[in-house]
Each structure stands twice: as structure tokens, then as C-alpha cells.
Coordinates of C-alpha atoms and ligand atoms in Angstrom, one line a residue:
M1 CA 39.5 -21.6 -12.1
E2 CA 41.5 -19.8 -14.8
E3 CA 39.0 -21.1 -17.3
M4 CA 36.1 -19.7 -15.2
N5 CA 37.9 -16.3 -15.0
K6 CA 38.3 -16.3 -18.8
K7 CA 34.6 -17.1 -19.2
N8 CA 33.6 -14.3 -16.9
L9 CA 35.9 -11.9 -18.6
S10 CA 34.6 -12.8 -22.0
R11 CA 31.0 -12.6 -20.8
R12 CA 31.7 -9.2 -19.3
G13 CA 33.3 -8.2 -22.6
F14 CA 30.3 -9.5 -24.5
L15 CA 27.9 -7.7 -22.2
K16 CA 29.8 -4.5 -22.6
T17 CA 30.0 -4.7 -26.4
A18 CA 26.3 -5.7 -26.4
A19 CA 25.4 -2.8 -24.2
L20 CA 27.3 -0.4 -26.4
A21 CA 25.9 -1.9 -29.6
G22 CA 22.4 -1.7 -28.0
A23 CA 22.9 1.9 -27.1
A24 CA 24.1 2.7 -30.6
L25 CA 21.1 0.9 -32.1
A26 CA 18.8 2.7 -29.7
M27 CA 20.2 6.1 -30.8
P28 CA 19.8 6.2 -34.6
G29 CA 19.8 10.0 -34.6
G30 CA 22.3 10.3 -31.7
L31 CA 20.9 11.6 -28.4
D32 CA 19.7 14.7 -30.2
N33 CA 16.0 13.9 -30.4
V34 CA 15.6 13.7 -26.7
F35 CA 18.5 15.9 -25.6
A36 CA 18.4 18.8 -28.0
A37 CA 19.9 22.2 -27.3
G38 CA 21.5 22.8 -23.9
T39 CA 22.9 19.3 -23.6
K40 CA 26.7 18.8 -23.2
Q41 CA 28.8 15.7 -22.8
Q42 CA 29.9 15.1 -19.3
P43 CA 33.4 13.9 -18.5
E44 CA 33.5 10.3 -17.1
T45 CA 33.6 9.8 -13.3
S46 CA 35.3 6.9 -11.7
G47 CA 33.0 4.4 -13.5
K48 CA 33.9 1.3 -11.4
D49 CA 31.6 -1.0 -13.4
T50 CA 31.9 -0.1 -17.1
D51 CA 28.7 -2.1 -17.9
A52 CA 26.7 0.2 -15.6
A53 CA 24.4 2.9 -16.9
H54 CA 26.2 6.2 -16.9
I55 CA 24.8 9.6 -17.5
T56 CA 26.6 11.3 -20.4
G57 CA 24.4 14.3 -20.9
H58 CA 24.2 17.6 -19.0
R59 CA 21.4 20.0 -19.0
V60 CA 21.2 23.7 -18.1
L61 CA 18.6 25.1 -15.7
G62 CA 18.2 28.9 -15.7
T63 CA 20.2 31.6 -17.5
G64 CA 22.6 34.4 -16.8
E65 CA 23.6 34.7 -13.1
A66 CA 21.1 32.0 -12.2
V67 CA 22.6 29.3 -14.5
F68 CA 22.9 25.8 -13.2
E69 CA 24.5 23.0 -15.2
V70 CA 23.4 19.5 -13.9
S71 CA 23.2 15.9 -15.1
A72 CA 20.2 15.3 -17.4
L73 CA 18.5 13.3 -14.7
G74 CA 18.6 14.1 -11.0
F75 CA 17.9 12.0 -7.9
G76 CA 15.1 12.6 -5.4
V77 CA 16.4 11.6 -2.0
M78 CA 13.1 12.0 -0.1
G79 CA 11.9 8.4 -0.3
M80 CA 15.1 7.1 1.4
T81 CA 13.6 8.3 4.7
Y82 CA 10.2 9.8 4.2
N83 CA 6.8 9.2 2.7
R84 CA 7.6 6.2 0.5
S85 CA 7.0 3.4 3.0
Q86 CA 9.8 1.0 4.0
H87 CA 13.3 1.9 3.0
P88 CA 16.7 0.3 3.3
D89 CA 19.0 1.1 6.3
K90 CA 21.2 4.2 6.2
K91 CA 24.3 2.3 5.1
Q92 CA 22.5 0.9 2.0
C93 CA 21.0 4.3 1.2
I94 CA 24.5 5.9 1.3
R95 CA 25.9 3.1 -0.9
L96 CA 23.1 3.8 -3.5
L97 CA 23.7 7.5 -3.4
H98 CA 27.4 6.9 -4.0
E99 CA 26.4 4.6 -6.9
A100 CA 24.4 7.5 -8.4
V101 CA 27.4 9.8 -8.1
D102 CA 29.6 7.2 -9.7
R103 CA 27.1 7.0 -12.6
G104 CA 27.3 10.7 -13.3
V105 CA 24.3 12.1 -11.3
T106 CA 25.1 15.6 -10.2
L107 CA 21.7 16.8 -8.9
F108 CA 20.3 15.5 -5.6
D109 CA 17.1 16.8 -4.1
T110 CA 16.0 17.0 -0.5
A111 CA 14.1 19.3 1.8
I112 CA 13.9 20.3 5.5
I113 CA 10.4 18.8 5.9
Y114 CA 11.5 15.4 4.6
G115 CA 11.7 13.3 7.8
P116 CA 11.6 16.1 9.0
L117 CA 15.4 16.8 9.1
N118 CA 16.7 13.3 8.7
N119 CA 16.6 13.4 4.9
E120 CA 18.9 16.4 4.8
E121 CA 21.1 14.6 7.4
L122 CA 21.3 11.6 5.2
A123 CA 22.2 13.7 2.1
G124 CA 24.8 15.5 4.2
E125 CA 26.4 12.4 5.5
A126 CA 26.4 10.7 2.1
L127 CA 27.2 13.5 -0.3
S128 CA 29.2 16.3 1.4
E129 CA 32.4 14.5 0.4
F130 CA 31.6 15.3 -3.2
K131 CA 31.1 19.0 -2.6
G132 CA 32.0 21.0 -5.7
K133 CA 31.4 18.0 -8.0
I134 CA 27.7 17.4 -7.3
N135 CA 24.9 19.5 -6.0
V136 CA 22.4 18.9 -3.2
T137 CA 19.3 21.2 -3.5
T138 CA 17.1 21.7 -0.5
K139 CA 13.8 23.5 0.4
F140 CA 12.5 25.8 3.1
G141 CA 8.9 26.9 3.8
H142 CA 7.1 24.3 5.8
E143 CA 7.3 25.2 9.5
V144 CA 9.3 22.7 11.5
I145 CA 9.5 23.1 15.3
N146 CA 11.6 20.8 17.5
G147 CA 12.0 18.4 14.5
K148 CA 8.2 18.2 13.8
G149 CA 6.2 19.7 10.9
T150 CA 3.4 21.9 12.1
G151 CA 1.4 22.0 8.8
R152 CA 1.9 25.8 8.7
Q153 CA 4.1 27.8 6.3
D154 CA 6.8 30.2 7.6
S155 CA 8.8 32.1 5.0
R156 CA 9.5 35.2 7.1
P157 CA 12.9 36.6 6.4
Q158 CA 14.3 35.7 9.8
T159 CA 13.0 32.1 9.5
I160 CA 14.5 31.7 6.0
R161 CA 17.8 32.8 7.4
R162 CA 17.6 30.4 10.3
Y163 CA 16.5 27.5 8.1
C164 CA 19.4 28.3 5.8
E165 CA 22.0 28.1 8.6
E166 CA 20.4 24.8 9.8
S167 CA 20.4 23.3 6.3
L168 CA 24.0 24.3 5.8
R169 CA 24.9 22.5 9.0
R170 CA 22.9 19.3 8.2
L171 CA 24.2 19.2 4.6
R172 CA 27.8 19.9 5.8
L173 CA 28.2 22.7 3.3
D174 CA 29.4 26.3 3.4
S175 CA 27.0 27.4 0.7
L176 CA 23.7 25.9 -0.6
P177 CA 23.9 25.1 -4.3
M178 CA 20.2 25.9 -4.5
F179 CA 17.4 26.8 -2.0
Y180 CA 13.8 26.4 -3.1
Q181 CA 10.8 27.8 -1.4
H182 CA 8.8 24.6 -0.9
R183 CA 5.3 26.2 -0.6
A184 CA 4.3 29.9 -0.7
D185 CA 3.6 31.5 2.6
P186 CA 0.3 33.5 2.3
N187 CA 1.6 36.1 4.8
V188 CA 4.9 36.8 3.1
S189 CA 5.1 38.3 -0.4
A190 CA 7.1 36.7 -3.2
E191 CA 9.2 39.9 -3.4
E192 CA 10.1 39.7 0.2
V193 CA 11.2 36.1 -0.1
A194 CA 13.2 36.9 -3.2
S195 CA 14.9 39.8 -1.5
T196 CA 15.8 37.7 1.5
I197 CA 17.4 35.1 -0.8
A198 CA 19.2 37.9 -2.7
D199 CA 20.8 38.9 0.6
L200 CA 21.8 35.3 1.4
M201 CA 23.4 35.2 -2.0
K202 CA 25.4 38.3 -1.4
E203 CA 26.6 36.7 1.8
G204 CA 27.6 33.6 -0.1
K205 CA 25.3 31.3 1.8
V206 CA 23.0 30.5 -1.1
Q207 CA 24.1 30.2 -4.8
R208 CA 20.8 29.9 -6.6
W209 CA 17.1 29.6 -5.8
G210 CA 13.8 28.2 -7.0
M211 CA 10.1 27.9 -6.1
C212 CA 7.7 25.0 -6.0
E213 CA 4.0 24.9 -7.1
V214 CA 3.6 28.6 -7.6
S215 CA 1.6 30.5 -10.2
P216 CA 3.0 32.4 -13.2
E217 CA 2.2 35.7 -11.5
T218 CA 4.3 34.7 -8.4
I219 CA 7.1 33.5 -10.7
R220 CA 7.3 36.9 -12.4
K221 CA 7.2 38.9 -9.2
A222 CA 9.9 36.8 -7.6
H223 CA 12.1 36.6 -10.7
A224 CA 12.1 40.4 -11.1
V225 CA 13.7 40.8 -7.7
C226 CA 16.1 37.9 -7.7
P227 CA 16.5 35.7 -10.9
L228 CA 15.1 32.2 -10.4
T229 CA 17.1 29.1 -11.6
A230 CA 14.2 26.6 -11.6
I231 CA 10.6 26.0 -10.8
Q232 CA 9.9 22.6 -9.2
S233 CA 6.3 21.4 -9.5
E234 CA 4.5 18.1 -10.1
Y235 CA 4.6 17.1 -13.8
H236 CA 4.1 13.7 -15.4
L237 CA 1.8 11.9 -17.8
M238 CA -1.0 11.8 -15.2
H239 CA -0.7 15.5 -14.1
R240 CA 0.0 18.1 -16.8
L241 CA -1.3 21.2 -15.1
V242 CA 1.9 23.2 -15.8
E243 CA 1.2 22.9 -19.5
D244 CA -2.2 24.6 -19.0
N245 CA -1.7 27.1 -16.2
G246 CA 1.1 29.0 -17.9
V247 CA 4.0 27.9 -15.7
L248 CA 6.0 26.1 -18.5
D249 CA 5.4 29.0 -20.9
T250 CA 6.5 31.5 -18.2
C251 CA 9.7 29.4 -17.6
R252 CA 10.4 29.3 -21.3
E253 CA 9.9 33.0 -21.7
L254 CA 12.0 34.0 -18.7
G255 CA 14.7 31.5 -19.2
I256 CA 14.0 29.6 -16.0
G257 CA 14.6 25.8 -15.7
F258 CA 11.9 23.3 -14.7
V259 CA 12.3 20.3 -12.4
P260 CA 9.3 17.9 -12.5
Y261 CA 8.9 16.3 -9.1
S262 CA 7.3 12.8 -8.7
P263 CA 8.1 12.2 -12.4
I264 CA 6.9 8.5 -12.1
N265 CA 3.8 9.7 -10.3
R266 CA 5.1 8.4 -6.9
G267 CA 6.0 5.0 -8.4
F268 CA 2.6 4.4 -10.0
L269 CA 3.8 4.8 -13.6
G270 CA 6.6 2.3 -12.9
G271 CA 3.9 -0.4 -12.6
C272 CA 5.2 -1.9 -9.3
I273 CA 2.2 -0.7 -7.2
N274 CA -1.5 -1.4 -7.6
E275 CA -4.8 -1.4 -5.7
Y276 CA -3.5 -4.2 -3.4
T277 CA -0.4 -2.3 -2.3
V278 CA -0.3 -1.7 1.4
F279 CA 1.4 1.6 2.3
D280 CA 3.2 2.0 5.6
S281 CA 0.6 3.9 7.7
N282 CA 3.4 5.8 9.5
N283 CA 5.5 6.8 6.6
D284 CA 3.7 7.2 3.3
N285 CA 1.5 10.1 2.2
R286 CA 0.2 8.2 -0.8
Q287 CA -2.5 6.6 1.4
T288 CA -3.9 10.2 1.9
L289 CA -4.0 11.0 -1.8
P290 CA -7.3 10.5 -3.7
R291 CA -5.4 9.1 -6.7
F292 CA -3.8 6.4 -4.6
Q293 CA -7.1 5.0 -3.2
P294 CA -7.7 1.4 -4.4
E295 CA -10.6 2.2 -6.8
A296 CA -8.6 5.1 -8.4
M297 CA -5.5 2.9 -8.8
R298 CA -7.6 0.1 -10.3
A299 CA -9.0 2.6 -12.9
N300 CA -5.7 4.3 -13.5
M301 CA -3.9 1.0 -14.2
R302 CA -5.1 1.5 -17.8
I303 CA -2.6 4.4 -18.1
V304 CA 0.2 2.2 -16.9
N305 CA -0.9 -0.5 -19.4
A306 CA -0.7 2.1 -22.2
L307 CA 2.8 3.1 -21.2
Q308 CA 3.8 -0.6 -21.1
A309 CA 2.3 -1.3 -24.5
F310 CA 4.1 1.7 -25.9
G311 CA 7.4 0.7 -24.3
R312 CA 7.2 -3.0 -25.2
T313 CA 8.0 -2.6 -28.9
R314 CA 10.8 -0.2 -28.1
G315 CA 12.4 -2.1 -25.3
M316 CA 11.5 0.4 -22.7
T317 CA 9.8 -0.1 -19.3
S318 CA 6.9 2.1 -18.3
A319 CA 9.1 4.1 -15.9
Q320 CA 11.5 4.8 -18.8
V321 CA 8.6 5.9 -21.0
A322 CA 7.4 8.2 -18.2
L323 CA 10.9 9.8 -17.8
G324 CA 11.7 9.9 -21.5
W325 CA 8.4 11.7 -22.2
L326 CA 9.3 14.5 -19.7
L327 CA 12.9 14.8 -21.1
Q328 CA 11.8 15.3 -24.7
K329 CA 9.4 18.2 -23.7
A330 CA 12.3 20.7 -23.4
P331 CA 16.1 20.7 -22.9
W332 CA 15.7 22.8 -19.8
I333 CA 13.6 20.1 -18.0
V334 CA 15.4 17.9 -15.5
P335 CA 13.3 15.2 -13.7
I336 CA 14.3 14.0 -10.2
P337 CA 13.0 10.4 -9.8
G338 CA 13.5 8.8 -6.4
T339 CA 14.4 5.2 -5.7
T340 CA 15.8 3.0 -3.0
K341 CA 16.9 0.3 -5.5
L342 CA 20.0 0.0 -7.6
S343 CA 18.0 -1.8 -10.3
H344 CA 15.6 1.1 -10.5
L345 CA 18.5 3.6 -10.6
E346 CA 20.0 1.7 -13.4
E347 CA 16.7 1.5 -15.3
N348 CA 16.0 5.2 -14.8
L349 CA 19.4 6.3 -16.0
R350 CA 19.1 4.0 -19.1
T351 CA 16.2 6.2 -20.2
L352 CA 18.8 8.5 -21.6
E353 CA 19.9 5.9 -24.1
F354 CA 16.6 6.0 -26.0
A355 CA 15.8 8.5 -28.8
L356 CA 12.3 8.5 -30.1
S357 CA 10.9 10.8 -32.7
P358 CA 8.4 13.6 -31.9
E359 CA 5.7 11.5 -33.8
E360 CA 6.3 8.6 -31.5
W361 CA 5.8 10.7 -28.4
K362 CA 2.7 12.2 -30.0
E363 CA 1.4 8.7 -30.5
L364 CA 1.9 8.0 -26.7
E365 CA 0.1 11.3 -25.8
V366 CA -2.9 10.4 -28.0
A367 CA -3.1 6.9 -26.4
V368 CA -2.9 8.3 -22.9
A369 CA -5.3 11.2 -23.6
T370 CA -8.2 8.8 -24.3
I371 CA -8.0 7.4 -20.7
P372 CA -9.5 9.6 -18.0
V373 CA -7.4 10.0 -14.8
V374 CA -9.4 9.0 -11.8
G375 CA -8.9 10.8 -8.4
D376 CA -7.4 14.2 -7.5
R377 CA -3.7 14.4 -7.0
Y378 CA -3.9 16.1 -3.6
N379 CA -6.5 16.1 -0.7
A380 CA -8.2 19.4 0.1
E381 CA -5.6 20.7 2.6
Q382 CA -2.6 19.9 0.3
Q383 CA -4.5 21.5 -2.6
R384 CA -4.9 24.8 -0.7
Q385 CA -1.1 25.1 -0.5
V386 CA -0.4 25.0 -4.2
G387 CA -0.8 27.4 -7.1
R388 CA -0.4 30.6 -5.0
Ligands
NAP401 N1 8.7 20.1 -4.4 C1 7.8 19.3 -3.9 O1 6.8 19.7 -3.4 C2 8.0 17.8 -4.0 C3 7.0 16.9 -3.7 C4 7.3 15.5 -3.8 C5 8.5 15.1 -4.2 N2 9.5 16.0 -4.5 C6 10.8 15.5 -4.9 O2 10.7 14.7 -6.0 C7 11.4 13.4 -5.8 C8 10.8 12.3 -6.5 O3 9.4 12.3 -6.1 P1 8.6 11.0 -5.6 O4 9.5 10.1 -4.8 O5 7.4 11.5 -5.0 O6 8.1 10.3 -6.9 P2 8.7 9.4 -8.1 O7 10.2 9.7 -8.3 O8 7.8 9.7 -9.2 O9 8.5 8.0 -7.6 C9 9.3 7.4 -6.6 C10 8.8 6.0 -6.4 O10 8.9 5.3 -7.6 C11 9.6 4.1 -7.4 N3 10.4 3.9 -8.6 C12 11.5 4.6 -8.9 N4 12.1 4.1 -10.1 C13 11.2 3.1 -10.5 C14 11.2 2.3 -11.6 N5 12.2 2.4 -12.5 N6 10.2 1.4 -11.7 C15 9.3 1.3 -10.8 N7 9.2 2.0 -9.7 C16 10.2 3.0 -9.5 C17 10.3 4.2 -6.1 O11 10.3 3.0 -5.4 P3 11.7 2.1 -5.2 O12 12.3 2.7 -4.0 O13 11.1 0.8 -5.0 O14 12.5 2.2 -6.5 C18 9.6 5.2 -5.3 O15 8.7 4.7 -4.4 C19 11.5 13.3 -4.3 O16 12.5 12.5 -3.8 C20 11.6 14.8 -3.9 O17 13.0 15.1 -3.9 C21 9.3 17.3 -4.4

């Protein structure tokens, strides 16, 4: 027995040393290549398992009064109850969220519409005990009546106020670390939304705010009334619209952070789903998306293959390549991958241990650019709600 313990201990010691040595080898230039300006070292949390991946870098979203310091990678809570097919039971999800906190994640993302409501409830139950140490961001905008989404938008001032109170209750907080407008309401101007949020900030109910999937013009109008901390829009190697439509340039110019959602393209770039994957018909929006139809997935698998080929010689998985590519784009970018698995959490956090040169990332971009992306990202109705 004693012999076995010794063996375990020395194996653990070996793994730890190997992990540290591996991390050192993987970072010839330090973390600087990927995590340039704006990155700070984070003090260690409890760190139960010293072999586990642990985030050591912070990033800063927004500037001035809107500044928000968060872990270099966040955690998207959505899939733990909503739109990503089967998920583990609540107890296991809470355990995984606690693992993420232990490993240094300080940014967790949810929304009223996820569930609806039960995703915020889960985040509140799991994370409110870490209030002040970590942040849960949430979103308003999609109309929810009696716990059901109506498909309409409602960002009238009185509705934002009511949603804010309800989110505070479900998240078990006195003040929301960050409140995003999830989709623009065509009947309420950006200025009116911004001024409602400014009032909520004065009252101490909201600390920062952001917007999702809006145009540069809307960002400018809103930011002039109440400074934005971050824009959250879809961005990954299969969807680079924000590079072309001026959103990233506007964020850079105005000192607003950027939070890419669906950074692994809803799991596709992780290589675990393909044309044969059967999505849960009651709880997965991927089956409604043109890019997730079997023919499109079959064609787009070439992109996953390119990420895998790029990662293979560097010891990276395709999910790590996808996340690393986003992280090196700018120090004010913080992706929020979602997962229901400890192994994927571990893998995603280990992305931060790799440092590749700009030339290597260019090589990846060139390889991916030769492959056409098949299928739109959204169906017609979802497409109407973005870019306003
Ligand atoms: N603002 C908006 O309009 C908006 C829209 C969509 C999403 N979001 C936010 O963005 C977050 C993330 O988005 P998302 O869930 O759509 O997409 P995602 O993070 O790109 O992908 C999540 C999917 O990838 C899988 N995955 C995670 N890590 C993996 C890995 N290392 N290898 C292989 N597969 C992996 C997960 O499955 P497993 O559970 O099996 O790991 C999950 O099904 C959401 O939680 C939400 O907070 C915002």
C-alpha cells in the first residue's frame, strides 16, 4: 500500500514536472506572443489539483469607467441547459462551474432567453457564492412572457428595468457586473437603451454594459450616451464578419472590448460533431442553422481538417487552434467557449499555454482561406435580428 502511494506520488510529481516543463517549452517567448499588452498575472485560487490547467492571464475589456478586468478566457454557460442537446444534471453542471472558478475563470456568460430563465437560475445557484471574485454577465432584449420566448424584441425602458430586477433575483446578486442588450429592438433607439442603462448604473443595479450583433453606427450612438465595455458577436475562423463590417475597428478606436461568442463555431471546430450527429430536436438550435445541415457539415469538415493538420505538429487540438487564433487577434478579445465536460474545459484552458508566432497564425489563415465555407450561419429570421 505504502509502495503504491509512493508510486502515485512520484507519478503525480512527474506529471506536474512534465506539465511545467511542457508549458515552458510551449512558451519560448513567454506568453507575450498571444497575450500581449493588457495581460496581467492573476493570483492563484485554491488550486485543489496542481496538475490541472489554470488560467494565469487577465485581460481588460473596455476603458475608463467602463473597464472590466477578467480572465483571458471566459465560460459560456448557455449549453448547460439550452440549445446544445443533452446536458448533464444540475449537480454535475454546478461541479463543473466550480471547477472553472477553481481554475481561474472569472467571466461567466448567460442570458435571460437561455432556457428561458433556467440558465440564469443555474448560474445564480452555482456562482453567487463567489460574488465579488468572479463575474456573471447576462443579457436582456428577447421578450420572455411567462417563462417563454415570444420571438419578439422588447428593450423599452420599463422592460429593461423589469428584466434587470428579475435577473438580479435569479442570479442572486445586488448588482449586475455586466448587462448586454442581446438583440437590438427596432422600436427603441440605441440612445434610449443606453440612457436607461446609465440610470440603472446610477442606481447601482448595473456596473457595466454591452451590446450583441450591432453595427458600428449603433455602437457609436450608444457609446456616446453611456460608455460600452464590450461588444459580443459571433467570431471564429468560419465567421469573420466583424473584421469586414467595421465592428472590430470601431471597438479598437473607441477602446471597447470584444467578446467572441460561439468561438468554436458551436462545437464544429472542435471536431466532435459531423454530418451524422443527431441533435436533440427539443433543445438544439443547430438543426435550424444552414451551416449545420448534413451536406454543409460534410463540406465544411475540410476546415476542421485544416485546423487539425495545423495543430498536429504543434501539439494542439483543433479547438485550441480555434481559440488561440481568436486570442492572438487582440489583447482586448476574450472568447467565451461553452462546455459540459471537464476534459473540454481543461483542453480549452490549456490553449493559454501555447505561444505561436504571427507568421504561424498567418499560415493557418492562408490554409483556411482556400476552403469555401458552405451554408449561412443563420436562417432568414435570425439573420433579420443582427447587424442593426
Ligand atoms: N450573444 C449571443 O447572441 C450569443 C449567441 C450564442 C452563444 N452565446 C454565448 O457564447 C457561449 C458559447 O457559445 P456556443 O455554446 O454557441 O459555442 P461554442 O463555445 O463555440 O461551442 C460549444 C460547443 O462546443 C463543444 N466544445 C467545447 N469545448 C470543446 C472542445 N475542446 N472540443 C470539442 N468540442 C468542444 C461543447 O460541447 P461539450 O459540452 O461536449 O464540450 C458545446 O457543444 C454561450 O454559452 C453563450 O454564453 C452568445
